[in-house]
């Protein structure tokens, strides 16, 4: 079997939507993958006539993603500004698609290619935001949702069967914010796992310090917060090591890191409690290596990213073969409600692929279909989404 084409099939979608990549073979098997970088940049890296990744891969064996990764990584497409970046994002989408092909060719889900599952299902947590996106789009001003809306969304998540949830919070930790967190905790009760994401670009505030992060963590303990995400610059190993040592609650980070070497210092230093690699940023091969090293070090792996079925499926296929993953991020039903992107995240889970994933009683069920278990792209749905959410209509 040989690769005959590699292409981006979502060129018209707005910036910020997952970039969908398709790999064809001469035996009629097609692989699907995705990444999170700019669609125009990824398209150039993949399809450029002279030095794109497509030209590098045409004619090679699609069932050997490890060798393909080595060829892509050595090609120079990632540039010389570091190991990661958008070059690795593009490689990651292709890598995901190649694993999909390898599974389809063998007639097996990826987790069986990896030796089989040790978990037959994994809990999902509802990933939402405290920011009022609709208001922000109308006014250009940043603000949180009113308390009653936060409570309403938290209760909706609970009603939908989620047993854990997270709000993207940013660096808004005034007394009124703690009151909001308390209101959410009181509404959902003590059995719900509740997490907060400080998040990019909040950590870029030059006035934010490790001491302040520790102070916030100490306050969040009052509300039984399961983890505090990305509280510092994502490359600050020393800062995270100090914060993790002194924090009374779990500390998590990793979404901005894209290679095993990026993650290795955090693992070696035990600089976090929860590691958060993202297969849309780094591909399935690198993601698996990070998760495996974390398991060996006794660090939990709760990956970053709910934005597409491809991402969540890749996480499930790898993490069900390991013992250190208690949860996988999944979109809250209200994550983009009222904004110009409402419906897009859901469509990336249930419309653009043939076989949506199954969530039952708050858990992701293992798929039995080959590869990622999603089938192929539904190109008509991608075209409809492009018409609705295309870049031109959102400028």
C-alpha positions as a printed NumPy array, in Angstrom:
array([[  0.   ,   0.   ,   0.   ],
       [  1.241,   3.498,  -0.851],
       [  0.139,   7.057,  -0.103],
       [ -1.328,   8.759,  -3.181],
       [ -2.524,  12.088,  -1.779],
       [ -2.448,  14.278,   1.337],
       [ -4.738,  17.304,   1.53 ],
       [ -6.565,  19.736,   3.782],
       [-10.327,  19.407,   3.262],
       [-11.51 ,  22.287,   5.45 ],
       [ -9.836,  25.266,   3.766],
       [-12.919,  27.464,   3.897],
       [-13.629,  27.127,   7.6  ],
       [-12.991,  30.077,   9.886],
       [ -9.753,  30.488,  11.772],
       [ -9.857,  28.6  ,  15.044],
       [-11.885,  25.663,  13.728],
       [-10.103,  22.294,  13.605],
       [ -8.138,  21.802,  10.383],
       [ -9.228,  18.529,   8.762],
       [ -6.61 ,  16.486,   6.882],
       [ -7.198,  13.479,   4.641],
       [ -4.671,  10.902,   3.397],
       [ -5.509,   8.634,   0.425],
       [ -3.895,   5.335,  -0.57 ],
       [ -3.693,   3.245,  -3.737],
       [ -5.831,   0.539,  -2.096],
       [ -8.779,   2.846,  -1.529],
       [ -8.273,   3.24 ,   2.227],
       [ -8.477,   6.835,   3.459],
       [ -7.263,   8.158,   6.794],
       [ -8.604,  11.191,   8.662],
       [ -6.869,  13.551,  11.077],
       [ -7.041,  17.062,  12.464],
       [ -5.032,  19.834,  14.056],
       [ -5.706,  23.193,  15.69 ],
       [ -3.43 ,  25.705,  13.96 ],
       [ -4.356,  28.221,  11.252],
       [ -5.895,  26.506,   8.232],
       [ -3.948,  28.651,   5.762],
       [ -0.637,  27.854,   7.446],
       [ -1.365,  24.126,   7.712],
       [ -2.507,  24.036,   4.075],
       [  0.778,  25.579,   2.968],
       [  2.859,  23.189,   5.068],
       [  0.972,  20.154,   3.805],
       [  0.298,  20.961,   0.15 ],
       [  3.049,  23.32 ,  -1.018],
       [  4.134,  22.107,  -4.432],
       [  7.86 ,  22.312,  -3.822],
       [  8.544,  21.435,  -0.197],
       [  5.233,  20.483,   1.43 ],
       [  4.765,  17.363,   3.513],
       [  2.554,  15.86 ,   0.811],
       [  5.451,  15.597,  -1.632],
       [  7.588,  13.988,   1.053],
       [  5.024,  11.269,   1.74 ],
       [  3.63 ,  10.375,  -1.675],
       [  4.586,   6.775,  -2.505],
       [  5.518,   5.83 ,   1.059],
       [  3.906,   3.167,   3.256],
       [  0.969,   4.674,   5.216],
       [  0.909,   1.806,   7.71 ],
       [  4.279,   2.832,   9.164],
       [  3.499,   6.12 ,  10.955],
       [  6.666,   5.946,  13.055],
       [  8.881,   6.039,   9.966],
       [  6.718,   8.746,   8.378],
       [  7.12 ,  10.852,  11.527],
       [ 10.898,  10.551,  11.381],
       [ 10.927,  11.588,   7.734],
       [  8.636,  14.572,   8.357],
       [ 10.488,  15.706,  11.455],
       [ 13.837,  15.542,   9.688],
       [ 12.558,  17.338,   6.6  ],
       [ 12.922,  20.878,   7.962],
       [  9.217,  21.664,   7.606],
       [  9.114,  22.483,  11.306],
       [ 11.624,  25.294,  10.802],
       [ 14.563,  26.045,  13.05 ],
       [ 12.817,  28.045,  15.74 ],
       [ 12.464,  25.047,  18.019],
       [ 11.249,  21.494,  18.074],
       [  7.539,  22.259,  17.983],
       [  5.278,  24.878,  16.453],
       [  2.929,  24.78 ,  13.488],
       [  5.181,  22.391,  11.57 ],
       [  4.607,  19.745,  14.226],
       [  0.891,  20.61 ,  14.25 ],
       [  0.729,  19.758,  10.53 ],
       [  2.761,  16.589,  11.02 ],
       [  0.486,  15.64 ,  13.9  ],
       [ -2.656,  15.752,  11.751],
       [ -1.01 ,  13.522,   9.142],
       [  0.302,  11.17 ,  11.825],
       [ -3.236,  10.804,  13.189],
       [ -4.521,   9.975,   9.699],
       [ -1.76 ,   7.402,   9.16 ],
       [ -2.678,   5.584,  12.375],
       [ -6.276,   5.632,  11.154],
       [ -5.138,   3.974,   7.9  ],
       [ -3.019,   1.41 ,   9.757],
       [ -6.043,   0.387,  11.826],
       [ -8.367,   0.291,   8.827],
       [ -5.878,  -1.807,   6.861],
       [ -5.658,  -4.3  ,   9.738],
       [ -9.395,  -4.185,  10.427],
       [ -8.685,  -3.226,  14.041],
       [ -9.155,  -0.169,  16.27 ],
       [ -5.903,   1.561,  17.124],
       [ -6.039,   0.462,  20.747],
       [ -5.843,  -3.165,  19.614],
       [ -2.809,  -2.333,  17.464],
       [ -1.296,  -0.992,  20.705],
       [ -1.837,  -4.29 ,  22.503],
       [ -5.38 ,  -3.928,  23.785],
       [ -7.346,  -1.944,  26.319],
       [ -6.92 ,  -2.044,  30.083],
       [ -9.869,   0.33 ,  30.555],
       [-13.154,  -0.518,  28.8  ],
       [-14.456,   3.055,  29.111],
       [-13.155,   6.436,  30.266],
       [-15.044,   9.255,  31.935],
       [-15.484,  12.49 ,  30.   ],
       [-15.637,  15.896,  31.594],
       [-17.702,  18.79 ,  30.244],
       [-15.409,  21.582,  29.074],
       [-17.035,  25.005,  29.104],
       [-16.115,  28.636,  29.593],
       [-16.923,  31.299,  32.153],
       [-16.51 ,  34.001,  29.504],
       [-19.599,  35.55 ,  27.946],
       [-18.663,  34.954,  24.312],
       [-21.861,  36.439,  22.862],
       [-21.372,  39.682,  24.809],
       [-17.708,  39.827,  23.862],
       [-18.53 ,  39.44 ,  20.156],
       [-21.082,  42.257,  20.344],
       [-19.022,  44.718,  22.368],
       [-15.369,  43.702,  22.143],
       [-15.261,  43.755,  25.971],
       [-14.146,  40.836,  28.126],
       [-16.444,  39.727,  30.9  ],
       [-17.618,  36.631,  32.713],
       [-21.14 ,  35.292,  32.505],
       [-23.512,  36.308,  35.302],
       [-23.561,  33.988,  38.304],
       [-26.99 ,  32.609,  37.451],
       [-25.832,  31.63 ,  33.947],
       [-22.752,  29.836,  35.285],
       [-24.951,  27.926,  37.718],
       [-27.499,  27.133,  35.001],
       [-24.803,  25.75 ,  32.683],
       [-23.241,  23.703,  35.478],
       [-26.604,  22.149,  36.29 ],
       [-27.203,  21.453,  32.597],
       [-23.901,  19.573,  32.468],
       [-24.975,  17.529,  35.465],
       [-28.374,  16.79 ,  33.93 ],
       [-26.632,  15.608,  30.748],
       [-24.861,  12.948,  32.814],
       [-21.426,  14.519,  33.224],
       [-19.714,  13.675,  36.491],
       [-16.986,  16.28 ,  36.048],
       [-16.779,  19.725,  34.45 ],
       [-14.356,  22.564,  33.827],
       [-14.741,  26.282,  33.262],
       [-12.188,  28.332,  31.375],
       [-11.757,  31.108,  33.938],
       [ -8.752,  33.2  ,  33.009],
       [ -7.027,  35.379,  35.605],
       [-10.246,  36.665,  37.161],
       [ -9.911,  35.875,  40.84 ],
       [-11.55 ,  38.734,  42.683],
       [-13.802,  38.05 ,  45.661],
       [-16.825,  38.07 ,  43.364],
       [-15.191,  35.351,  41.268],
       [-14.722,  33.176,  44.313],
       [-18.399,  33.795,  45.097],
       [-19.263,  32.517,  41.599],
       [-17.137,  29.414,  42.076],
       [-18.821,  28.793,  45.426],
       [-22.256,  29.17 ,  43.808],
       [-21.366,  26.592,  41.149],
       [-19.985,  24.186,  43.737],
       [-23.091,  24.536,  45.893],
       [-25.324,  23.945,  42.868],
       [-23.645,  20.778,  41.597],
       [-22.929,  19.266,  44.993],
       [-19.855,  17.58 ,  46.464],
       [-19.74 ,  14.559,  44.152],
       [-19.123,  16.536,  40.954],
       [-15.478,  16.992,  39.988],
       [-14.955,  20.701,  39.272],
       [-11.9  ,  22.163,  37.51 ],
       [-10.702,  25.638,  36.525],
       [ -8.543,  26.676,  33.571],
       [ -6.428,  29.804,  34.038],
       [ -5.373,  29.448,  30.43 ],
       [ -3.619,  31.163,  27.604],
       [ -3.102,  34.077,  27.251],
       [ -3.777,  34.888,  30.9  ],
       [ -0.403,  33.527,  31.986],
       [  1.337,  36.063,  29.728],
       [  0.478,  38.823,  32.194],
       [  3.906,  39.999,  33.31 ],
       [  2.58 ,  40.842,  36.772],
       [  1.443,  37.286,  37.485],
       [  3.826,  35.371,  39.76 ],
       [  4.235,  31.913,  41.255],
       [  3.301,  33.328,  44.663],
       [  0.013,  34.631,  43.295],
       [ -0.702,  31.265,  41.687],
       [ -0.092,  29.574,  45.041],
       [ -2.454,  32.02 ,  46.763],
       [ -5.183,  31.291,  44.216],
       [ -4.648,  27.535,  44.59 ],
       [ -5.033,  27.871,  48.355],
       [ -8.353,  29.669,  47.925],
       [ -9.579,  27.153,  45.358],
       [ -9.043,  24.334,  47.856],
       [-12.071,  25.702,  49.732],
       [-14.276,  24.68 ,  46.796],
       [-12.758,  21.23 ,  46.267],
       [-11.301,  22.06 ,  42.85 ],
       [ -9.975,  18.852,  41.272],
       [ -7.275,  20.619,  39.252],
       [ -6.043,  24.117,  38.419],
       [ -4.955,  24.261,  34.775],
       [ -2.155,  26.226,  33.108],
       [ -1.547,  28.572,  36.028],
       [  1.86 ,  29.684,  34.708],
       [  3.715,  30.107,  31.432],
       [  3.669,  26.625,  29.851],
       [  7.476,  26.441,  29.586],
       [  8.167,  27.504,  33.177],
       [  9.359,  24.161,  34.572],
       [ 10.847,  25.716,  37.717],
       [  7.695,  27.706,  38.422],
       [  5.458,  24.686,  37.964],
       [  7.716,  22.561,  40.158],
       [  7.376,  25.102,  42.975],
       [  3.643,  25.533,  42.473],
       [  3.009,  21.778,  42.374],
       [  5.031,  21.245,  45.55 ],
       [  3.206,  23.951,  47.508],
       [ -0.295,  23.825,  46.057],
       [ -2.972,  22.02 ,  48.099],
       [ -4.808,  21.1  ,  44.857],
       [ -3.65 ,  19.327,  41.697],
       [ -1.76 ,  21.371,  39.107],
       [ -2.109,  20.644,  35.388],
       [ -0.494,  21.885,  32.185],
       [  0.754,  20.773,  28.774],
       [ -1.593,  21.972,  26.022],
       [  1.022,  24.288,  24.481],
       [  3.796,  21.681,  24.349],
       [  4.195,  19.7  ,  21.142],
       [  7.039,  17.181,  21.475],
       [  8.215,  14.559,  23.936],
       [ 11.271,  16.695,  24.641],
       [  9.026,  19.591,  25.663],
       [  7.297,  17.377,  28.217],
       [ 10.33 ,  15.482,  29.5  ],
       [ 11.591,  18.124,  31.994],
       [  8.141,  18.347,  33.578],
       [  8.001,  14.568,  33.947],
       [ 11.544,  14.21 ,  35.266],
       [ 11.044,  17.02 ,  37.806],
       [  7.536,  15.864,  38.815],
       [  6.685,  19.487,  38.088],
       [  2.957,  18.825,  37.764],
       [  0.275,  16.487,  39.048],
       [ -1.581,  16.131,  35.747],
       [ -0.058,  16.204,  32.285],
       [ -2.178,  17.517,  29.407],
       [ -0.807,  16.618,  25.977],
       [ -3.033,  17.298,  22.96 ],
       [ -3.036,  14.907,  19.996],
       [ -4.259,  17.67 ,  17.65 ],
       [ -1.106,  19.623,  18.473],
       [  1.414,  16.779,  18.288],
       [ -0.097,  13.729,  16.612],
       [ -0.964,  10.34 ,  18.025],
       [  2.587,   8.954,  18.058],
       [  4.095,  11.733,  20.181],
       [  0.963,  11.895,  22.347],
       [  1.262,   8.19 ,  23.153],
       [  4.929,   8.506,  24.123],
       [  4.161,  11.37 ,  26.509],
       [  1.265,   9.482,  28.104],
       [  3.407,   6.361,  28.512],
       [  6.258,   8.274,  30.158],
       [  3.789,   9.947,  32.492],
       [  2.386,   6.538,  33.47 ],
       [  5.896,   5.302,  34.262],
       [  6.464,   8.372,  36.437],
       [  3.161,   8.022,  38.301],
       [  1.685,  11.223,  36.807],
       [ -1.943,  11.392,  35.728],
       [ -2.686,  12.085,  32.059],
       [ -5.88 ,  14.057,  31.423],
       [ -5.419,  15.343,  27.873],
       [ -6.265,  18.783,  26.569],
       [ -8.849,  19.487,  23.916],
       [-12.536,  18.749,  23.298],
       [-12.716,  20.394,  19.875],
       [-13.264,  17.502,  17.471],
       [-14.162,  13.825,  17.344],
       [-10.725,  13.129,  15.833],
       [ -8.972,  14.597,  18.842],
       [-11.142,  12.855,  21.415],
       [-10.98 ,   9.545,  19.532],
       [ -7.178,   9.7  ,  19.365],
       [ -7.04 ,  10.327,  23.108],
       [ -9.402,   7.438,  23.835],
       [ -7.57 ,   5.006,  21.54 ],
       [ -4.28 ,   5.615,  23.364],
       [ -5.371,   6.19 ,  26.927],
       [ -7.591,   3.125,  27.24 ],
       [ -4.357,   1.103,  26.893],
       [ -2.836,   2.848,  29.949],
       [ -3.715,   3.062,  33.637],
       [ -3.1  ,   6.738,  34.389],
       [ -6.061,   8.407,  32.662],
       [ -9.169,   9.051,  34.781],
       [-10.835,  11.536,  32.384],
       [-10.886,  12.893,  28.829],
       [-11.935,  16.442,  27.908],
       [-15.232,  16.71 ,  25.989],
       [-17.303,  19.736,  24.923],
       [-19.971,  20.961,  27.311],
       [-23.372,  21.22 ,  25.587],
       [-23.334,  24.973,  26.205],
       [-19.684,  25.729,  25.353],
       [-20.35 ,  28.216,  22.514],
       [-23.991,  29.05 ,  23.175],
       [-25.057,  32.428,  21.819],
       [-21.786,  33.048,  19.975],
       [-21.084,  33.064,  16.252],
       [-19.496,  29.629,  16.648],
       [-22.53 ,  28.   ,  18.268],
       [-22.975,  24.519,  16.865],
       [-19.52 ,  24.254,  15.316],
       [-17.918,  22.145,  18.059],
       [-20.888,  19.792,  18.116],
       [-20.749,  19.432,  14.343],
       [-17.073,  18.49 ,  14.571],
       [-18.186,  15.571,  16.742],
       [-21.314,  14.304,  15.054],
       [-21.63 ,  15.621,  11.479],
       [-18.28 ,  15.653,   9.7  ],
       [-17.579,  11.953,  10.211],
       [-19.536,   8.786,   9.439],
       [-19.54 ,   7.204,  12.912],
       [-19.851,   9.573,  15.889],
       [-18.413,   8.523,  19.223],
       [-20.731,   7.236,  21.957],
       [-20.963,   8.828,  25.408],
       [-23.075,   6.836,  27.86 ],
       [-23.698,   7.813,  31.48 ],
       [-20.783,  10.243,  31.369],
       [-18.293,   7.764,  29.891],
       [-16.79 ,   7.318,  26.427],
       [-17.425,   3.831,  25.106],
       [-14.588,   2.086,  23.261],
       [-15.288,   1.942,  19.515],
       [-15.147,  -1.362,  17.678],
       [-14.624,   0.164,  14.226],
       [-11.138,   0.095,  12.694],
       [ -8.586,   2.895,  13.031],
       [ -9.904,   5.852,  15.   ],
       [-13.336,   4.229,  14.83 ],
       [-14.893,   7.226,  13.062],
       [-15.054,   6.055,   9.453],
       [-14.351,   8.719,   6.809],
       [-15.173,  12.403,   6.397],
       [-18.671,  13.378,   5.322],
       [-17.642,  15.934,   2.712],
       [-21.171,  17.282,   2.215],
       [-21.31 ,  18.203,   5.906],
       [-17.921,  19.934,   5.705],
       [-19.197,  21.974,   2.74 ],
       [-22.338,  22.944,   4.674],
       [-20.267,  24.014,   7.674],
       [-17.971,  26.029,   5.411],
       [-20.997,  27.896,   4.044],
       [-22.217,  28.622,   7.568],
       [-18.957,  29.231,   9.401],
       [-16.668,  30.187,   6.534],
       [-13.931,  32.738,   7.11 ],
       [-15.518,  35.332,   4.834],
       [-18.715,  35.362,   6.865],
       [-16.879,  35.958,  10.143],
       [-14.528,  38.777,   9.198]])
